[in-house]
Coordinates of C-alpha atoms and ligand atoms in Angstrom, one line a residue:
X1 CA 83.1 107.3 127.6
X2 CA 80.0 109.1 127.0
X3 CA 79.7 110.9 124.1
X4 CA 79.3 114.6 125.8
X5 CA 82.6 113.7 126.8
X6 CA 84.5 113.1 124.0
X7 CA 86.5 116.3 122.6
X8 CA 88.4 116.7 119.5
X9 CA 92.0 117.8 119.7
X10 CA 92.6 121.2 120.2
X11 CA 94.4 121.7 117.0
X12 CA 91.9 119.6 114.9
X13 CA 90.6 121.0 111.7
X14 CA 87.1 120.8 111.0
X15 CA 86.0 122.4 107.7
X16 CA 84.2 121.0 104.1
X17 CA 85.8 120.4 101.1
X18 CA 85.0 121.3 97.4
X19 CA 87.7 120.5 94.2
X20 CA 88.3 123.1 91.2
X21 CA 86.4 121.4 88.3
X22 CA 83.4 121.1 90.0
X23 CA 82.4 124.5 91.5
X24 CA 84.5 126.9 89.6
X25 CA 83.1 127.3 86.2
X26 CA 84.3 130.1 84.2
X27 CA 86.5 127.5 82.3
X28 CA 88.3 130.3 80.0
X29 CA 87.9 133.1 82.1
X30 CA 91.5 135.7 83.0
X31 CA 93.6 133.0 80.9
X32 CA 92.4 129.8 81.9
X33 CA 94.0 126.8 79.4
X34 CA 91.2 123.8 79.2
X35 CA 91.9 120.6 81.1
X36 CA 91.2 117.0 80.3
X37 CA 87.7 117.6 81.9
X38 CA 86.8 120.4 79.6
X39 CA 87.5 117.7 76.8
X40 CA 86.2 114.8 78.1
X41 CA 83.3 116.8 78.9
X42 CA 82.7 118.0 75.4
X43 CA 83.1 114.5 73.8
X44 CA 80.1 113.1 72.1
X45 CA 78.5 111.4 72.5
X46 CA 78.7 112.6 75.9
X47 CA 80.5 110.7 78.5
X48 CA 78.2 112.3 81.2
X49 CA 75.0 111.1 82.7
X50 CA 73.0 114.0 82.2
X51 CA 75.2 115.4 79.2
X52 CA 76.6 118.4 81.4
X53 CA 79.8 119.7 82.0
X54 CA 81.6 121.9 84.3
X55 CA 81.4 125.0 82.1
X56 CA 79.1 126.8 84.7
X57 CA 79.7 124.6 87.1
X58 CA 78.3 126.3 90.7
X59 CA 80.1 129.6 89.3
X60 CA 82.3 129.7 91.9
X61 CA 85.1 131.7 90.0
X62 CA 82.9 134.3 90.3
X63 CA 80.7 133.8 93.3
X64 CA 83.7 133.0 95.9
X65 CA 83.4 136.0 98.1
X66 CA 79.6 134.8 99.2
X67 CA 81.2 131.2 99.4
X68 CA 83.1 132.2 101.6
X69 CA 80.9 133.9 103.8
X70 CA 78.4 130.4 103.4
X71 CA 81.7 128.4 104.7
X72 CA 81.8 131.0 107.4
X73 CA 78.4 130.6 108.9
X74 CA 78.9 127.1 108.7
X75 CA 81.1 127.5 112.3
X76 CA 84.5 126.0 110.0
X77 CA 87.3 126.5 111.0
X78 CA 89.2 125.2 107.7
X79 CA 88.2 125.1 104.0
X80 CA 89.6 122.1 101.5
X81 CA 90.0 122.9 98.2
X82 CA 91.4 122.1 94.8
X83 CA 94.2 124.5 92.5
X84 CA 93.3 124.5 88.7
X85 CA 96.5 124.1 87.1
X86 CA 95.8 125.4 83.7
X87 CA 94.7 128.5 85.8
X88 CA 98.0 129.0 86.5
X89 CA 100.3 127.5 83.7
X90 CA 97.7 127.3 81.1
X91 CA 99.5 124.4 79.1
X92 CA 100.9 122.9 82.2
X93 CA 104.4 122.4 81.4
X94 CA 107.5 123.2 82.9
X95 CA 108.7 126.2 80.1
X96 CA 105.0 126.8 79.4
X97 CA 104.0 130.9 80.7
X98 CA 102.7 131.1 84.1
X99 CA 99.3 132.9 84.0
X100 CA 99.6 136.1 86.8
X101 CA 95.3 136.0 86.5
X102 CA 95.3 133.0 87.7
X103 CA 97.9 133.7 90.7
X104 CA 96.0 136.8 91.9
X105 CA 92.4 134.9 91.6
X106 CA 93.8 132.2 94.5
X107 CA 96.0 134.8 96.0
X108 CA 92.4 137.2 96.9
X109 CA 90.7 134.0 97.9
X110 CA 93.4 132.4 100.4
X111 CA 93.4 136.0 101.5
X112 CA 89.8 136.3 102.2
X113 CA 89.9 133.3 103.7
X114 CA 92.6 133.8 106.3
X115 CA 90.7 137.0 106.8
X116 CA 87.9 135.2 108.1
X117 CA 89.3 132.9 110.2
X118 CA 89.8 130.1 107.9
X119 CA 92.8 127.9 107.4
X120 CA 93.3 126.9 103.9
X121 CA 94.0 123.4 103.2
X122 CA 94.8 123.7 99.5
X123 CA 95.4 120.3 97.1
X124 CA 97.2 120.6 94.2
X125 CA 95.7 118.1 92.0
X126 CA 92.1 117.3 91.8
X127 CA 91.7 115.3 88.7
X128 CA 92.2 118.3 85.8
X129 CA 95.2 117.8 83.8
X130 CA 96.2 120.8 81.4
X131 CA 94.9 119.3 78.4
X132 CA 97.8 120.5 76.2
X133 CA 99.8 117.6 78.9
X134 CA 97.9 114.8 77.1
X135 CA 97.9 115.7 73.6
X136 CA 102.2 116.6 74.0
X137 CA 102.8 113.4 75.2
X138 CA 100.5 111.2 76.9
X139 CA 99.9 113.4 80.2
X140 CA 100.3 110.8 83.4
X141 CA 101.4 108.0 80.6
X142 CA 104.5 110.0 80.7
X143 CA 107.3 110.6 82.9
X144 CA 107.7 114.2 81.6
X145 CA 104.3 115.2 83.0
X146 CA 106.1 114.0 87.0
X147 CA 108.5 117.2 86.2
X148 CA 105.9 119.6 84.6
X149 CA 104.1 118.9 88.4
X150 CA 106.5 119.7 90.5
X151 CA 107.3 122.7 88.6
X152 CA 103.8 123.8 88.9
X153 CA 103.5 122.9 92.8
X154 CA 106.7 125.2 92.9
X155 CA 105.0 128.1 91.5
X156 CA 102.2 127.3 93.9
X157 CA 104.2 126.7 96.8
X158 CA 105.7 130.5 95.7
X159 CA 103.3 132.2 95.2
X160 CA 100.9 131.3 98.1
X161 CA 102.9 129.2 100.2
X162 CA 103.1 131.8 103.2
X163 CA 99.6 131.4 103.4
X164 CA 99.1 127.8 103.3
X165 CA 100.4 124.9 106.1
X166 CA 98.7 122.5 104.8
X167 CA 99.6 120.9 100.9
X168 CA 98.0 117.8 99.4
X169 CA 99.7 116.9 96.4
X170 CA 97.1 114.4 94.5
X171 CA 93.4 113.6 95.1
X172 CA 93.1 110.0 94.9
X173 CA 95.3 108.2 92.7
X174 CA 93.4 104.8 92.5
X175 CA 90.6 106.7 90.8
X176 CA 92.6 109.1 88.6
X177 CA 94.6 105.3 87.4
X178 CA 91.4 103.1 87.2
X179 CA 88.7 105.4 86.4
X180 CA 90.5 107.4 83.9
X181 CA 93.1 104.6 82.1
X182 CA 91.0 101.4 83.2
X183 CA 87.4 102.0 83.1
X184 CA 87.9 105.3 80.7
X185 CA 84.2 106.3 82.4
X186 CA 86.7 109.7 83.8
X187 CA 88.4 111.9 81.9
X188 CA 90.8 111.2 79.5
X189 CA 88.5 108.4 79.0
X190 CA 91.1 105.9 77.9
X191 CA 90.0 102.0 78.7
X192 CA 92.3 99.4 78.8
X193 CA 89.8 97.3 80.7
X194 CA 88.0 96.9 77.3
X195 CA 90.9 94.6 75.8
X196 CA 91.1 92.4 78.8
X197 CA 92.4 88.9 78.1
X198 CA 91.2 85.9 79.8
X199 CA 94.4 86.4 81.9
X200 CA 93.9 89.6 83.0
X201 CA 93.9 93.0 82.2
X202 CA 96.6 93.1 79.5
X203 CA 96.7 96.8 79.2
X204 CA 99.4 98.3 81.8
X205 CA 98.4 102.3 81.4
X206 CA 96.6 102.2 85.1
X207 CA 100.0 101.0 86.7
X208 CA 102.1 103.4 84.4
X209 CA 99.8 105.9 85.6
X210 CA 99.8 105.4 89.1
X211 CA 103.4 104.9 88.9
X212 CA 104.0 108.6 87.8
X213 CA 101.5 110.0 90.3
X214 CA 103.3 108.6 93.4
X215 CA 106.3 109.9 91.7
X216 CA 105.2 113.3 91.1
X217 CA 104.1 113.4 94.3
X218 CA 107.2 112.1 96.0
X219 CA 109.5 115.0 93.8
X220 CA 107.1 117.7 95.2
X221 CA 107.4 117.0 98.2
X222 CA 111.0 116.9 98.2
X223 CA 111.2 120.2 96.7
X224 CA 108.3 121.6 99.4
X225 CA 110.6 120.0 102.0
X226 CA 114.1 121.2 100.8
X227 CA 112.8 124.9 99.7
X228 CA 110.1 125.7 101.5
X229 CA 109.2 124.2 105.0
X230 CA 111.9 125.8 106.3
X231 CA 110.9 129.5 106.4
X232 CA 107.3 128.2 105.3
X233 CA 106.7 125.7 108.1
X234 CA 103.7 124.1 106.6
X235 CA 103.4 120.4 105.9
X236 CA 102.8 118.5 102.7
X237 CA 101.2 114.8 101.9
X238 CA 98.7 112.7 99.5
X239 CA 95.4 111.7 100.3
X240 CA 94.2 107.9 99.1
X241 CA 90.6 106.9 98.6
X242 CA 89.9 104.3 100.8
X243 CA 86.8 101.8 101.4
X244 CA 86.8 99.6 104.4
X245 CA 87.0 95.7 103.1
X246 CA 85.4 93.0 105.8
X247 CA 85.8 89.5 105.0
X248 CA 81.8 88.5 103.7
X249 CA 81.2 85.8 106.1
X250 CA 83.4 87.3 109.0
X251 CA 86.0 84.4 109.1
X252 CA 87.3 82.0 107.0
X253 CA 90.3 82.5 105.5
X254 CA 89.7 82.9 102.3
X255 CA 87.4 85.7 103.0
X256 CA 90.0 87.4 105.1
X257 CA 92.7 86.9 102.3
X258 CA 90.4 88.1 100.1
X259 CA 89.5 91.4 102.3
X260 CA 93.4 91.9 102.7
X261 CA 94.1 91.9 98.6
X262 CA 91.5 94.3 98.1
X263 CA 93.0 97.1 100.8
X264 CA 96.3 96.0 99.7
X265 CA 95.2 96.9 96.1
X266 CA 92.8 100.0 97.0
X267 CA 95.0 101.6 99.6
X268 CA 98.0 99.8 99.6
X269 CA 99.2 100.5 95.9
X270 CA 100.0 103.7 96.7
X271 CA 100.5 103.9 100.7
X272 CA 102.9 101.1 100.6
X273 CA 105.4 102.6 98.9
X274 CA 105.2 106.2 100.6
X275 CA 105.1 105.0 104.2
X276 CA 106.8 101.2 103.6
X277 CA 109.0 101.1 100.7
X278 CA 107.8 99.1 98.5
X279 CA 104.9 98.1 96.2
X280 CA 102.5 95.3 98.2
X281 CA 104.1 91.7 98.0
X282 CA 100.4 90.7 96.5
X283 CA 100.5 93.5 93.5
X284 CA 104.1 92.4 92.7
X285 CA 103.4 89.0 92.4
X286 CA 100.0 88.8 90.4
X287 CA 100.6 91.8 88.2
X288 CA 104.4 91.1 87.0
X289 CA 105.7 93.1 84.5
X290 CA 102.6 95.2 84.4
X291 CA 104.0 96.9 87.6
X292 CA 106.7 99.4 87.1
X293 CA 109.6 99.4 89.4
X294 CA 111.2 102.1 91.2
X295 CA 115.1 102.8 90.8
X296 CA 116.9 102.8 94.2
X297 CA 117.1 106.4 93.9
X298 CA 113.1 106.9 93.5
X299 CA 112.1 104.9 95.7
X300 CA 114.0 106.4 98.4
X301 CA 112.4 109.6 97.6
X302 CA 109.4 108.0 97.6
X303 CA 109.3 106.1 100.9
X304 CA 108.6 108.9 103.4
X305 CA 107.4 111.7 101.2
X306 CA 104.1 112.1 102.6
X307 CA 103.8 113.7 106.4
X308 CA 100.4 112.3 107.4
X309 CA 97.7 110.0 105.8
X310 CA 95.2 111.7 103.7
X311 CA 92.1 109.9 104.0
X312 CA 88.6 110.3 101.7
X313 CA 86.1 107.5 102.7
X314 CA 83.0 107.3 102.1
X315 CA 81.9 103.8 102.6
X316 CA 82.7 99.9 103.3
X317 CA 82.3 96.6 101.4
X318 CA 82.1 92.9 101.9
X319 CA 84.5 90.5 99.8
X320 CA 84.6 87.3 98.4
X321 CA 87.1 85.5 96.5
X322 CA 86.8 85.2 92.9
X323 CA 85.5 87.5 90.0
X324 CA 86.6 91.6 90.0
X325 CA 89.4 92.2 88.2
X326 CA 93.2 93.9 88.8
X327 CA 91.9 97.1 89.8
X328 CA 90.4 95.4 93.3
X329 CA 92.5 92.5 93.9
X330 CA 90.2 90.2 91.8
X331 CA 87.5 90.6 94.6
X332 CA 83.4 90.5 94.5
X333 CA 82.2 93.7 97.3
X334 CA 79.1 94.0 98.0
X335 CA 76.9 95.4 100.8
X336 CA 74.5 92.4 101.3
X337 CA 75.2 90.1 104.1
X338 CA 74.9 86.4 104.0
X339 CA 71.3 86.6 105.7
X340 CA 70.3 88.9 103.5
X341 CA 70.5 92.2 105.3
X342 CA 72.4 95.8 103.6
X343 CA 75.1 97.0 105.3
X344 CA 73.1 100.3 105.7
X345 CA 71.4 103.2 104.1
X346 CA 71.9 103.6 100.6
X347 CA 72.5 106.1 98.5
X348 CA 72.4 107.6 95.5
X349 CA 75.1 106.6 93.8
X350 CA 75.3 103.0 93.4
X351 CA 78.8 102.4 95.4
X352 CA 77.6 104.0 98.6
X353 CA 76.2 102.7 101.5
X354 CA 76.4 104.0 105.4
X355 CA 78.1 102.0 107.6
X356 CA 80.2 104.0 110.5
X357 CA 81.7 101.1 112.5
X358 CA 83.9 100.2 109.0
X359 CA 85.2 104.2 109.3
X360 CA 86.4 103.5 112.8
X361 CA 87.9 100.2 111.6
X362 CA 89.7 101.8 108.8
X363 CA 91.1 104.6 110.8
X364 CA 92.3 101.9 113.1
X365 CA 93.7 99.7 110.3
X366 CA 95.5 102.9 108.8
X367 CA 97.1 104.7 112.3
X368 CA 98.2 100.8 113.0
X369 CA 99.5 99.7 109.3
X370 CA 100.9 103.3 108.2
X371 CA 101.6 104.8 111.6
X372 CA 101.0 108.6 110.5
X373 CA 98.4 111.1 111.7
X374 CA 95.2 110.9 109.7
X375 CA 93.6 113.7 107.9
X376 CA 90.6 112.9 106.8
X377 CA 89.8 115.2 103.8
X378 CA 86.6 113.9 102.8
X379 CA 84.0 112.2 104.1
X380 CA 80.0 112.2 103.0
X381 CA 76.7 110.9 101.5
X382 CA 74.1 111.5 98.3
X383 CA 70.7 111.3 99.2
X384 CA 68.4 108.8 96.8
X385 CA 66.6 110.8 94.8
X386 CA 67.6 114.3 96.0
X387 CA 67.6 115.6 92.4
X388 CA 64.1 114.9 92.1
X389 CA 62.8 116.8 95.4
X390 CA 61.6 120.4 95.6
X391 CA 64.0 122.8 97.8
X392 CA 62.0 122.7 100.7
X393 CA 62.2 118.5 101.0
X394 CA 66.1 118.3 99.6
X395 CA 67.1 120.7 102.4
X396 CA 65.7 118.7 105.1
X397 CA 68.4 115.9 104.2
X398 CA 67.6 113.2 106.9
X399 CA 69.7 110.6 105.4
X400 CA 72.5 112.6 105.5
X401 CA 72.2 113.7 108.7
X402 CA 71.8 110.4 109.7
X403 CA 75.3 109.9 107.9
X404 CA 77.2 112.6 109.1
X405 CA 75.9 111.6 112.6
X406 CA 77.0 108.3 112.4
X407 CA 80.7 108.5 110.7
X408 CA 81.4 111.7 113.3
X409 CA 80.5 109.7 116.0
X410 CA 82.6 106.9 114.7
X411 CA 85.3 109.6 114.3
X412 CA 85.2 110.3 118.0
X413 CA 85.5 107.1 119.6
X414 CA 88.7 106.2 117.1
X415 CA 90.1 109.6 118.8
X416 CA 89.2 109.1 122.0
X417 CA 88.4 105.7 123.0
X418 CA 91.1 103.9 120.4
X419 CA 93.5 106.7 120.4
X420 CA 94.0 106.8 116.3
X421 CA 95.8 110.5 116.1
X422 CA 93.1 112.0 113.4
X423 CA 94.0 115.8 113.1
X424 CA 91.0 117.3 110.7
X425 CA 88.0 116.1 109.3
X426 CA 86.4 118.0 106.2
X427 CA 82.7 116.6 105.0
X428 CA 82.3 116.3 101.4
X429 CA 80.9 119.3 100.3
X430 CA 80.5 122.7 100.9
X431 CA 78.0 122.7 97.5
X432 CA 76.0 120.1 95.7
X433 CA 78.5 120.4 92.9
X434 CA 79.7 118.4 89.2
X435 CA 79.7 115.1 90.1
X436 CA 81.9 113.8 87.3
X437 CA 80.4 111.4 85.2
X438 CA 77.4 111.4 87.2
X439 CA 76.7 115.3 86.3
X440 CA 74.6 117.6 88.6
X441 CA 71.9 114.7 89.2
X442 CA 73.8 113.7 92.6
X443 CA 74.0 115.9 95.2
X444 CA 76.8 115.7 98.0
X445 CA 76.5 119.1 99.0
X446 CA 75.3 120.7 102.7
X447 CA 74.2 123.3 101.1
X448 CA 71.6 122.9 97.6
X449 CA 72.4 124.8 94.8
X450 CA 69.7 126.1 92.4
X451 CA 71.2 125.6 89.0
X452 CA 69.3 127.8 87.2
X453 CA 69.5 130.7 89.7
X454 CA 73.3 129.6 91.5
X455 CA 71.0 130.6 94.7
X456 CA 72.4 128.4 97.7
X457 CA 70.3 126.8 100.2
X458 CA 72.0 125.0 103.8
X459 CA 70.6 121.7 104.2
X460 CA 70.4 120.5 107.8
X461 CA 73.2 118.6 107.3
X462 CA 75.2 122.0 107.7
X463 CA 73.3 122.4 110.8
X464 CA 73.9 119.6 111.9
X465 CA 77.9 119.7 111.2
X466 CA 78.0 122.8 112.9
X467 CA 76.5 122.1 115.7
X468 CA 78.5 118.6 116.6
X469 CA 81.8 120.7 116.1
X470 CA 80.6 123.5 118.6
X471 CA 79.9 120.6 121.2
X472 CA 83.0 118.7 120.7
X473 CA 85.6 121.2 120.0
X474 CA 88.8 121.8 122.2
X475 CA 87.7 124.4 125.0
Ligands
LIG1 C1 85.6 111.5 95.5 N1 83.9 105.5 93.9 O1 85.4 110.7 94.3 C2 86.2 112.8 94.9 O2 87.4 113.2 95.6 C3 85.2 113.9 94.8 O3 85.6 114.8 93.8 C4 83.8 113.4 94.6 O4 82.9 114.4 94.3 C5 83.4 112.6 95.8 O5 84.4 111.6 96.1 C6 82.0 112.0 95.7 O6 82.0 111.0 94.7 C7 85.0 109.4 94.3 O7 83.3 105.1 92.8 C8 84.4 109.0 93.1 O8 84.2 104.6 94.8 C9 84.0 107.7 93.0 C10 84.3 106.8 94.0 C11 84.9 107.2 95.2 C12 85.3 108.5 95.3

């Protein structure tokens, strides 16, 4: 099929995505509580590349009716964004006061969106924990913090749920577990990869973690499902971060084992149990006790609770046996080829490289393994050394172009030629935004943002985007 030929469905979302922490600012504006990232933020010495935080962030609290008008002339018909919890129960927990400033501030903008055309795709929880959660007991360590969520999601559901058809509960698990209770380089910066034994990582917080996200998850979407989809209608799910593993050398068996632990671990931690069950056969057995089990009662909650696949990728890896630790499957990834040769184009951040055939792999891997309709809710590139261009050479963002040219392309032909049921598509981001640990020095956005003036610039990128979707939307 040629590519003038291939269409997208006719209900397929196409938007870009942003998350609360990193655009909104205004962190204790109309009642906001703080959140582990104000903390973690704050810490010194600072945790953060470049020292910042999100304090001003792109001032998006403020500036949202000109974002939306920028997300407008960007041809979108959907918007993906994050809820602040501690804008709306600023201590987070279940008997903790529900903040009406914080209600009205996403209640104007769904509205303005809608207004303009714009389905909101809203996720619930982007990484910022009240921070009252973790000093009470422990935040995601704890089972309490599973019901303070799905009292909060209620609220939400409430209060802007006739708006809204599409819910995301959590923002990628694997890196809220390993990045913020493994590695401790995210907030609440707690490592228990430091005191690894010789055996392993001894620690078990990542796994307890985990284990009360996919619960939290599961219990809102049982309550979304039981109270609300019937006179709401909308539909409710997580999305999982997910790299593309290929076997190093192509072939031998060890390589492909050592591909298959790694998605197992990645993806399969948490999408085996929503859509199969069960935890992988592979975590069970080499994490033992570390692994927390589900009662027969969860776990039945759990298996189903998510009505599509949530997909942010950004990249694939090669793997090899040996090395890595628990967090991957005790795998070595990498992007050079046995002759010697990169994947593809690299980027700014050290875990990226382009590489579009391993998207359309992995949406074929996922519509085959999990059997669900795909919504891929991010999906984007950092251009080396954008930080250190003038405006006039960041906004003429070839790589990315390049990029978004490629994976969309990729998109297409897993639609139309392999028949993988993919139902939106939102590129990672709207704004060069806070890019957690790494600060404001890498830029994901389409459009650049001036940080001493908040002035926003479109890249070509967003041309580019816009464009592609006006060629191969639905007629
Ligand atoms: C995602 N990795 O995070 C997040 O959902 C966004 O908030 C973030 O800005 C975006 O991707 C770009 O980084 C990731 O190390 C962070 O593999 C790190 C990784 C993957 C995704």
């Amino acid at each position: 099929m040629t590519n003038d030929k291939m269409k997208l469905p006719s209900d397929f979302m196409f938007g870009l995505a942003t998350a609360s922490y990193q655009i909104e600012g205004s962190t204790t504006a109309s009642g906001r509580g703080p959140s582990i990232w104000d903390t973690f933020t704050h810490k010194k010495p600072f945790p953060i590349a470049d020292g910042s935080t999100g304090d001003n962030a792109t001032d998006s609290f403020r500036r949202w009716k000109s974002d939306i008008a920028l997300l407008k002339s960007y041809g979108v018909n959907s918007y993906r964004f994050s809820i602040s919890w501690s804008r709306i129960i600023p201590n987070g927990g279940r008997n903790d006061p529900v903040n009406q400033e914080g209600i009205r501030f996403y209640r104007d903008f769904i509205e303005e969106l809608v207004k303009a055309g714009i389905k909101p795709c809203v996720t619930l929880y982007h990484w910022d924990l009240p921070h009252t959660l973790h000093d009470r007991y422990g935040g995601w360590l704890n089972r309490e913090t599973v019901d303070d969520f799905v009292h909060y999601a209620k609220v939400c559901f409430q209060a802007v749920g006739d708006l809204v058809k599409h819910w995301i509960t959590h923002n990628e698990p694997w890196i809220i577990s390993v990045l913020g209770y493994g590695y401790g380089i995210f907030a609440p910066g707690r490592s228990s990869n430091r005191e690894r034994s010789a055996e392993g990582d001894s620690n078990a917080e990542p796994w307890i973690v985990s284990h009360n996200l996919i619960l939290s998850h599961a219990y809102a979407a049982k309550l979304y499902r039981e109270e609300f989809k019937p006179t709401q209608g909308g539909s409710i799910g997580i999305t999982l971060d997910c790299v593309w593993y290929m076997p190093y050398d192509g072939d031998s068996p060890e390589c492909v084992q050592a591909a298959q632990r790694a998605l197992d671990t990645r993806i399969g931690w948490f999408a085996d149990p929503i859509y199969k069950g069960h935890y992988p056969s592979s975590l069970v057995s080499s994490l033992g006790d570390r692994l927390p089990k589900f009662t027969p009662e969860e776990i039945a909650v759990v298996h189903g609770s998510s009505d599509f696949f949530g997909l942010n990728t950004y990249t694939s890896n090669l793997v090899r046996p040996g090395g890595g630790d628990d967090f991957n499957g005790k795998v070595t990834t990498g992007f050079v080829r046995p002759d010697g040769t990169q994947l593809g184009t690299q980027a700014h951040v050290s875990w990226l490289q382009s590489y579009p055939p391993g998207f359309r792999a992995l949406l074929n891997y996922l519509w085959k393994t999990y059997n669900k309709p795909i919504y891929v809710t991010e999906n984007g590139f950092a251009v080396k050394d954008e930080n250190k261009l003038s405006i006039p050479e960041a906004i003429n963002d070839v790589d990315r172009v390049d990029y978004y040219r490629g994976y969309t392309q990729a998109l297409l032909e897993a639609i139309n030629v392999d028949g993988v049921d993919v139902k939106s598509y939102f590129a990672w981001s709207l704004l060069d935004n806070f890019e957690w640990a790494d600060g404001y020095g890498v830029r994901f956005g389409v459009t650049y943002v001036d940080y001493d003036t908040q002035e926003r610039f479109p890249k070509k990128s967003s041309r580019f985007l816009k464009e592609w979707y006006e060629e191969h939307k639905a007629s």
